[in-house]
Amino acid sequence: QKEVEQNSGPLSVPEGAIASLNCTYSDRGSQSFFWYRQYSGKSPELIMSIYSNGDKEDGRFTAQLNKASQYVSLLIRDSQPSDSATYLCAVKRRTGRRALTFGSGTRLQVQP
Amino acid sequence: DGGITQSPKYLFRKEGQNVTLSCEQNLNHDAMYWYRQDPGQGLRLIYYSQIVNDFQKGDIAEGYSVSREKKESFPLTVTSAQKNPTAFYLCASSNGQARETQYFGPGTRLLVL
């Protein structure tokens, strides 16, 4: 089992719709969770971080964390073609190695 | 401008050659990291350093070496022992605290001639 799992996609949504990206993780002791966006050929850029159970909203983005289910998601409202990219979920453990563990990413395509 | 710089943007390696990728940050971050990304894949950790003069192996350290002589700099050497070096190499840094967020440089694409 991979430490961080994401559906590779592509996830295709029409412009203006809500895109829902999901991520599960195996280490129950994980404490910090991040979503990065990566355009083709570019480096990842941070979209959101979340540390506590529940929802965290920032503009059109909402991150959701459920530690009991070991599940974190990212919702993108009013999706735009410019949101088309690969979205990487990353997790930091509570103890041990202090580097992030990344999922393989979900490719999102927003159709105009 | 504060940020992370990586050079070169593209690097070509001949068989049997060692090459060094540069990573510099002026964010005053304690921790620095090197990741490798293969096409269609996520990021895999090569090495990381939490403090000057100290570094730890990540998941795929074989064939790579690093040094951390200055807080601002964390160069990565891809040695001839790394038989499949073609990839996108990403350097990141963080403030090293418990809820650390990592920020990435623009990356170096390494190609084998």
PDB file of C-alpha atoms in Angstrom:
ATOM      1  CA  GLN A   1       0.000   0.000   0.000  1.00  0.00           C
ATOM      2  CA  LYS A   2       1.344   3.417  -0.943  1.00  0.00           C
ATOM      3  CA  GLU A   3       1.685   5.933   1.854  1.00  0.00           C
ATOM      4  CA  VAL A   4      -0.323   8.534  -0.059  1.00  0.00           C
ATOM      5  CA  GLU A   5      -2.771   7.495  -2.758  1.00  0.00           C
ATOM      6  CA  GLN A   6      -4.509   9.535  -5.398  1.00  0.00           C
ATOM      7  CA  ASN A   7      -6.506   8.627  -8.459  1.00  0.00           C
ATOM      8  CA  SER A   8      -4.278   9.513 -11.426  1.00  0.00           C
ATOM      9  CA  GLY A   9      -7.203  10.704 -13.542  1.00  0.00           C
ATOM     10  CA  PRO A  10      -7.662  12.519 -15.744  1.00  0.00           C
ATOM     11  CA  LEU A  11     -10.621  14.066 -13.975  1.00  0.00           C
ATOM     12  CA  SER A  12     -12.591  16.025 -16.531  1.00  0.00           C
ATOM     13  CA  VAL A  13     -15.120  18.676 -15.477  1.00  0.00           C
ATOM     14  CA  PRO A  14     -16.913  21.397 -17.435  1.00  0.00           C
ATOM     15  CA  GLU A  15     -16.050  25.035 -16.843  1.00  0.00           C
ATOM     16  CA  GLY A  16     -17.965  26.424 -13.870  1.00  0.00           C
ATOM     17  CA  ALA A  17     -18.451  23.048 -12.199  1.00  0.00           C
ATOM     18  CA  ILE A  18     -17.035  21.817  -8.899  1.00  0.00           C
ATOM     19  CA  ALA A  19     -13.942  19.616  -9.147  1.00  0.00           C
ATOM     20  CA  SER A  20     -13.414  17.161  -6.301  1.00  0.00           C
ATOM     21  CA  LEU A  21      -9.947  15.704  -5.769  1.00  0.00           C
ATOM     22  CA  ASN A  22      -9.347  12.977  -3.222  1.00  0.00           C
ATOM     23  CA  CYS A  23      -6.384  11.599  -1.326  1.00  0.00           C
ATOM     24  CA  THR A  24      -5.965   8.832   1.247  1.00  0.00           C
ATOM     25  CA  TYR A  25      -2.970   8.218   3.468  1.00  0.00           C
ATOM     26  CA  SER A  26      -1.771   5.243   5.443  1.00  0.00           C
ATOM     27  CA  ASP A  27       0.121   6.746   8.399  1.00  0.00           C
ATOM     28  CA  ARG A  28      -2.454   7.465  11.099  1.00  0.00           C
ATOM     29  CA  GLY A  29       0.105   9.651  12.873  1.00  0.00           C
ATOM     30  CA  SER A  30       0.271  12.157  10.033  1.00  0.00           C
ATOM     31  CA  GLN A  31      -0.305  15.705  11.186  1.00  0.00           C
ATOM     32  CA  SER A  32       0.007  18.116   8.271  1.00  0.00           C
ATOM     33  CA  PHE A  33      -1.593  17.921   4.849  1.00  0.00           C
ATOM     34  CA  PHE A  34      -0.894  19.944   1.747  1.00  0.00           C
ATOM     35  CA  TRP A  35      -2.277  20.394  -1.733  1.00  0.00           C
ATOM     36  CA  TYR A  36       0.078  21.521  -4.496  1.00  0.00           C
ATOM     37  CA  ARG A  37      -0.784  22.413  -8.074  1.00  0.00           C
ATOM     38  CA  GLN A  38       1.697  21.554 -10.827  1.00  0.00           C
ATOM     39  CA  TYR A  39       1.403  22.778 -14.384  1.00  0.00           C
ATOM     40  CA  SER A  40       3.080  20.699 -17.058  1.00  0.00           C
ATOM     41  CA  GLY A  41       6.844  21.243 -17.031  1.00  0.00           C
ATOM     42  CA  LYS A  42       6.720  23.488 -13.961  1.00  0.00           C
ATOM     43  CA  SER A  43       7.431  23.020 -10.269  1.00  0.00           C
ATOM     44  CA  PRO A  44       4.676  22.463  -7.683  1.00  0.00           C
ATOM     45  CA  GLU A  45       3.089  25.506  -6.072  1.00  0.00           C
ATOM     46  CA  LEU A  46       1.283  25.394  -2.757  1.00  0.00           C
ATOM     47  CA  ILE A  47      -2.484  25.850  -2.857  1.00  0.00           C
ATOM     48  CA  MET A  48      -3.558  24.984   0.663  1.00  0.00           C
ATOM     49  CA  SER A  49      -2.494  23.391   3.903  1.00  0.00           C
ATOM     50  CA  ILE A  50      -4.787  21.841   6.509  1.00  0.00           C
ATOM     51  CA  TYR A  51      -3.994  20.487   9.961  1.00  0.00           C
ATOM     52  CA  SER A  52      -7.306  19.939  11.778  1.00  0.00           C
ATOM     53  CA  ASN A  53     -10.393  17.911  10.980  1.00  0.00           C
ATOM     54  CA  GLY A  54     -13.026  19.774   9.026  1.00  0.00           C
ATOM     55  CA  ASP A  55     -13.061  22.246   6.180  1.00  0.00           C
ATOM     56  CA  LYS A  56     -10.722  25.096   5.335  1.00  0.00           C
ATOM     57  CA  GLU A  57     -11.716  27.562   2.650  1.00  0.00           C
ATOM     58  CA  ASP A  58      -9.542  29.920   0.614  1.00  0.00           C
ATOM     59  CA  GLY A  59     -11.273  31.625  -2.276  1.00  0.00           C
ATOM     60  CA  ARG A  60     -12.519  28.994  -4.711  1.00  0.00           C
ATOM     61  CA  PHE A  61     -10.614  26.236  -2.916  1.00  0.00           C
ATOM     62  CA  THR A  62     -11.800  24.167   0.042  1.00  0.00           C
ATOM     63  CA  ALA A  63      -9.669  21.528   1.717  1.00  0.00           C
ATOM     64  CA  GLN A  64     -11.394  18.859   3.794  1.00  0.00           C
ATOM     65  CA  LEU A  65      -9.688  16.610   6.336  1.00  0.00           C
ATOM     66  CA  ASN A  66     -11.040  13.522   8.065  1.00  0.00           C
ATOM     67  CA  LYS A  67      -8.300  11.956  10.199  1.00  0.00           C
ATOM     68  CA  ALA A  68     -10.496   9.072  11.365  1.00  0.00           C
ATOM     69  CA  SER A  69     -10.977   7.983   7.754  1.00  0.00           C
ATOM     70  CA  GLN A  70      -7.425   9.042   6.794  1.00  0.00           C
ATOM     71  CA  TYR A  71      -8.837  11.081   3.963  1.00  0.00           C
ATOM     72  CA  VAL A  72      -8.157  14.562   2.635  1.00  0.00           C
ATOM     73  CA  SER A  73      -9.845  16.242  -0.304  1.00  0.00           C
ATOM     74  CA  LEU A  74      -9.687  19.429  -2.325  1.00  0.00           C
ATOM     75  CA  LEU A  75     -12.759  21.054  -3.836  1.00  0.00           C
ATOM     76  CA  ILE A  76     -12.405  23.647  -6.569  1.00  0.00           C
ATOM     77  CA  ARG A  77     -15.542  25.702  -7.123  1.00  0.00           C
ATOM     78  CA  ASP A  78     -16.331  27.479 -10.395  1.00  0.00           C
ATOM     79  CA  SER A  79     -13.575  25.546 -12.163  1.00  0.00           C
ATOM     80  CA  GLN A  80     -11.715  27.453 -14.863  1.00  0.00           C
ATOM     81  CA  PRO A  81      -9.639  26.154 -17.787  1.00  0.00           C
ATOM     82  CA  SER A  82      -6.631  27.699 -16.013  1.00  0.00           C
ATOM     83  CA  ASP A  83      -7.190  25.198 -13.189  1.00  0.00           C
ATOM     84  CA  SER A  84      -6.204  22.395 -15.572  1.00  0.00           C
ATOM     85  CA  ALA A  85      -3.091  20.927 -13.975  1.00  0.00           C
ATOM     86  CA  THR A  86      -1.897  18.018 -11.848  1.00  0.00           C
ATOM     87  CA  TYR A  87      -2.799  18.292  -8.174  1.00  0.00           C
ATOM     88  CA  LEU A  88      -0.429  16.688  -5.688  1.00  0.00           C
ATOM     89  CA  CYS A  89      -1.446  15.666  -2.189  1.00  0.00           C
ATOM     90  CA  ALA A  90       1.373  15.686   0.388  1.00  0.00           C
ATOM     91  CA  VAL A  91       1.464  14.475   3.965  1.00  0.00           C
ATOM     92  CA  LYS A  92       3.845  15.050   6.857  1.00  0.00           C
ATOM     93  CA  ARG A  93       4.173  12.521   9.629  1.00  0.00           C
ATOM     94  CA  ARG A  94       3.951  13.522  13.272  1.00  0.00           C
ATOM     95  CA  THR A  95       7.279  11.893  14.077  1.00  0.00           C
ATOM     96  CA  GLY A  96      10.280  10.570  12.224  1.00  0.00           C
ATOM     97  CA  ARG A  97      11.251  11.957   8.851  1.00  0.00           C
ATOM     98  CA  ARG A  98      10.414  15.619   8.582  1.00  0.00           C
ATOM     99  CA  ALA A  99       9.953  15.673   4.835  1.00  0.00           C
ATOM    100  CA  LEU A 100       6.690  15.462   2.950  1.00  0.00           C
ATOM    101  CA  THR A 101       5.450  12.279   1.316  1.00  0.00           C
ATOM    102  CA  PHE A 102       3.693  12.935  -1.981  1.00  0.00           C
ATOM    103  CA  GLY A 103       0.994  11.119  -3.864  1.00  0.00           C
ATOM    104  CA  SER A 104       1.440  10.590  -7.577  1.00  0.00           C
ATOM    105  CA  GLY A 105      -1.065  13.325  -8.376  1.00  0.00           C
ATOM    106  CA  THR A 106      -4.451  13.693 -10.082  1.00  0.00           C
ATOM    107  CA  ARG A 107      -4.604  15.338 -13.489  1.00  0.00           C
ATOM    108  CA  LEU A 108      -7.531  17.745 -13.763  1.00  0.00           C
ATOM    109  CA  GLN A 109      -8.917  18.885 -17.102  1.00  0.00           C
ATOM    110  CA  VAL A 110     -11.453  21.714 -17.126  1.00  0.00           C
ATOM    111  CA  GLN A 111     -13.344  21.770 -20.413  1.00  0.00           C
ATOM    112  CA  PRO A 112     -14.338  25.249 -21.706  1.00  0.00           C
TER     113      PRO A 112
ATOM    114  CA  ASP B   1      13.145  38.885  -4.349  1.00  0.00           C
ATOM    115  CA  GLY B   2      12.973  36.053  -1.879  1.00  0.00           C
ATOM    116  CA  GLY B   3      12.897  32.568  -3.215  1.00  0.00           C
ATOM    117  CA  ILE B   4      14.626  29.414  -4.319  1.00  0.00           C
ATOM    118  CA  THR B   5      16.800  29.280  -7.402  1.00  0.00           C
ATOM    119  CA  GLN B   6      17.983  26.206  -9.235  1.00  0.00           C
ATOM    120  CA  SER B   7      20.529  26.019 -11.992  1.00  0.00           C
ATOM    121  CA  PRO B   8      20.891  25.072 -14.691  1.00  0.00           C
ATOM    122  CA  LYS B   9      17.373  24.756 -16.089  1.00  0.00           C
ATOM    123  CA  TYR B  10      18.520  21.945 -18.383  1.00  0.00           C
ATOM    124  CA  LEU B  11      21.529  19.716 -17.881  1.00  0.00           C
ATOM    125  CA  PHE B  12      22.965  17.070 -20.132  1.00  0.00           C
ATOM    126  CA  ARG B  13      25.034  14.227 -18.757  1.00  0.00           C
ATOM    127  CA  LYS B  14      27.346  11.937 -20.641  1.00  0.00           C
ATOM    128  CA  GLU B  15      27.686   8.340 -19.557  1.00  0.00           C
ATOM    129  CA  GLY B  16      30.136   7.946 -16.686  1.00  0.00           C
ATOM    130  CA  GLN B  17      30.030  11.633 -15.807  1.00  0.00           C
ATOM    131  CA  ASN B  18      29.179  13.208 -12.474  1.00  0.00           C
ATOM    132  CA  VAL B  19      27.063  16.345 -12.623  1.00  0.00           C
ATOM    133  CA  THR B  20      26.075  18.825  -9.923  1.00  0.00           C
ATOM    134  CA  LEU B  21      22.742  20.602  -9.652  1.00  0.00           C
ATOM    135  CA  SER B  22      22.684  23.884  -7.782  1.00  0.00           C
ATOM    136  CA  CYS B  23      20.029  24.986  -5.268  1.00  0.00           C
ATOM    137  CA  GLU B  24      20.149  28.311  -3.424  1.00  0.00           C
ATOM    138  CA  GLN B  25      17.547  29.929  -1.153  1.00  0.00           C
ATOM    139  CA  ASN B  26      17.361  33.348   0.476  1.00  0.00           C
ATOM    140  CA  LEU B  27      14.315  32.595   2.615  1.00  0.00           C
ATOM    141  CA  ASN B  28      16.441  31.947   5.717  1.00  0.00           C
ATOM    142  CA  HIS B  29      14.973  28.445   5.857  1.00  0.00           C
ATOM    143  CA  ASP B  30      16.730  25.825   7.948  1.00  0.00           C
ATOM    144  CA  ALA B  31      15.561  22.769   6.015  1.00  0.00           C
ATOM    145  CA  MET B  32      16.223  21.918   2.397  1.00  0.00           C
ATOM    146  CA  TYR B  33      15.176  18.954   0.261  1.00  0.00           C
ATOM    147  CA  TRP B  34      15.846  17.285  -3.066  1.00  0.00           C
ATOM    148  CA  TYR B  35      13.130  15.398  -4.950  1.00  0.00           C
ATOM    149  CA  ARG B  36      13.096  13.525  -8.202  1.00  0.00           C
ATOM    150  CA  GLN B  37      10.059  13.411 -10.482  1.00  0.00           C
ATOM    151  CA  ASP B  38       9.688  10.989 -13.374  1.00  0.00           C
ATOM    152  CA  PRO B  39       7.078  11.547 -16.111  1.00  0.00           C
ATOM    153  CA  GLY B  40       3.560  11.044 -14.799  1.00  0.00           C
ATOM    154  CA  GLN B  41       4.833  10.306 -11.315  1.00  0.00           C
ATOM    155  CA  GLY B  42       4.816  12.007  -7.959  1.00  0.00           C
ATOM    156  CA  LEU B  43       7.847  13.330  -6.132  1.00  0.00           C
ATOM    157  CA  ARG B  44      10.329  10.974  -4.530  1.00  0.00           C
ATOM    158  CA  LEU B  45      12.685  12.174  -1.818  1.00  0.00           C
ATOM    159  CA  ILE B  46      16.405  11.854  -2.536  1.00  0.00           C
ATOM    160  CA  TYR B  47      18.068  13.685   0.390  1.00  0.00           C
ATOM    161  CA  TYR B  48      17.103  16.263   2.954  1.00  0.00           C
ATOM    162  CA  SER B  49      18.899  18.485   5.430  1.00  0.00           C
ATOM    163  CA  GLN B  50      17.410  19.976   8.575  1.00  0.00           C
ATOM    164  CA  ILE B  51      20.480  22.006   9.505  1.00  0.00           C
ATOM    165  CA  VAL B  52      23.875  23.034   8.181  1.00  0.00           C
ATOM    166  CA  ASN B  53      26.471  20.242   8.042  1.00  0.00           C
ATOM    167  CA  ASP B  54      23.839  17.551   8.487  1.00  0.00           C
ATOM    168  CA  PHE B  55      21.755  15.631   5.947  1.00  0.00           C
ATOM    169  CA  GLN B  56      19.736  12.437   5.731  1.00  0.00           C
ATOM    170  CA  LYS B  57      19.029   9.928   2.985  1.00  0.00           C
ATOM    171  CA  GLY B  58      15.566   9.817   1.552  1.00  0.00           C
ATOM    172  CA  ASP B  59      13.875   6.979  -0.299  1.00  0.00           C
ATOM    173  CA  ILE B  60      16.095   6.927  -3.398  1.00  0.00           C
ATOM    174  CA  ALA B  61      19.533   8.179  -2.299  1.00  0.00           C
ATOM    175  CA  GLU B  62      21.607   5.588  -4.175  1.00  0.00           C
ATOM    176  CA  GLY B  63      23.704   7.214  -6.905  1.00  0.00           C
ATOM    177  CA  TYR B  64      23.343  10.707  -5.436  1.00  0.00           C
ATOM    178  CA  SER B  65      25.350  12.798  -2.982  1.00  0.00           C
ATOM    179  CA  VAL B  66      24.789  16.152  -1.279  1.00  0.00           C
ATOM    180  CA  SER B  67      26.527  18.681   0.937  1.00  0.00           C
ATOM    181  CA  ARG B  68      25.219  21.412   3.220  1.00  0.00           C
ATOM    182  CA  GLU B  69      28.118  23.703   4.063  1.00  0.00           C
ATOM    183  CA  LYS B  70      26.011  26.867   4.052  1.00  0.00           C
ATOM    184  CA  LYS B  71      22.445  27.496   5.144  1.00  0.00           C
ATOM    185  CA  GLU B  72      21.587  28.971   1.755  1.00  0.00           C
ATOM    186  CA  SER B  73      22.956  26.199  -0.438  1.00  0.00           C
ATOM    187  CA  PHE B  74      22.215  22.497  -0.914  1.00  0.00           C
ATOM    188  CA  PRO B  75      23.865  21.149  -4.101  1.00  0.00           C
ATOM    189  CA  LEU B  76      23.028  17.700  -5.435  1.00  0.00           C
ATOM    190  CA  THR B  77      25.562  15.584  -7.311  1.00  0.00           C
ATOM    191  CA  VAL B  78      24.280  12.897  -9.642  1.00  0.00           C
ATOM    192  CA  THR B  79      27.073  10.357  -9.816  1.00  0.00           C
ATOM    193  CA  SER B  80      27.899   7.835 -12.522  1.00  0.00           C
ATOM    194  CA  ALA B  81      26.450   5.184 -10.205  1.00  0.00           C
ATOM    195  CA  GLN B  82      22.970   6.507 -10.936  1.00  0.00           C
ATOM    196  CA  LYS B  83      22.118   4.467 -14.007  1.00  0.00           C
ATOM    197  CA  ASN B  84      18.828   6.110 -14.885  1.00  0.00           C
ATOM    198  CA  PRO B  85      19.254   9.799 -14.049  1.00  0.00           C
ATOM    199  CA  THR B  86      16.863  11.275 -16.626  1.00  0.00           C
ATOM    200  CA  ALA B  87      14.226  13.114 -14.572  1.00  0.00           C
ATOM    201  CA  PHE B  88      12.994  16.469 -13.308  1.00  0.00           C
ATOM    202  CA  TYR B  89      14.877  17.445 -10.120  1.00  0.00           C
ATOM    203  CA  LEU B  90      13.185  19.700  -7.624  1.00  0.00           C
ATOM    204  CA  CYS B  91      14.748  21.475  -4.673  1.00  0.00           C
ATOM    205  CA  ALA B  92      12.570  22.683  -1.812  1.00  0.00           C
ATOM    206  CA  SER B  93      13.018  24.456   1.485  1.00  0.00           C
ATOM    207  CA  SER B  94      11.033  24.974   4.665  1.00  0.00           C
ATOM    208  CA  ASN B  95      11.434  26.709   7.989  1.00  0.00           C
ATOM    209  CA  GLY B  96      11.902  23.344   9.664  1.00  0.00           C
ATOM    210  CA  GLN B  97       9.163  23.763  12.247  1.00  0.00           C
ATOM    211  CA  ALA B  98       6.473  21.217  13.046  1.00  0.00           C
ATOM    212  CA  ARG B  99       3.893  22.458  10.546  1.00  0.00           C
ATOM    213  CA  GLU B 100       6.489  23.237   7.931  1.00  0.00           C
ATOM    214  CA  THR B 101       5.353  24.095   4.463  1.00  0.00           C
ATOM    215  CA  GLN B 102       7.756  23.296   1.673  1.00  0.00           C
ATOM    216  CA  TYR B 103       8.343  25.734  -1.164  1.00  0.00           C
ATOM    217  CA  PHE B 104       9.857  24.624  -4.424  1.00  0.00           C
ATOM    218  CA  GLY B 105      12.423  25.990  -6.820  1.00  0.00           C
ATOM    219  CA  PRO B 106      11.786  25.988 -10.589  1.00  0.00           C
ATOM    220  CA  GLY B 107      13.524  22.647 -11.135  1.00  0.00           C
ATOM    221  CA  THR B 108      16.329  21.243 -13.273  1.00  0.00           C
ATOM    222  CA  ARG B 109      15.652  18.804 -16.080  1.00  0.00           C
ATOM    223  CA  LEU B 110      18.476  16.302 -16.450  1.00  0.00           C
ATOM    224  CA  LEU B 111      18.902  14.458 -19.713  1.00  0.00           C
ATOM    225  CA  VAL B 112      21.390  11.764 -20.657  1.00  0.00           C
ATOM    226  CA  LEU B 113      23.287  12.066 -23.938  1.00  0.00           C
TER     227      LEU B 113
END
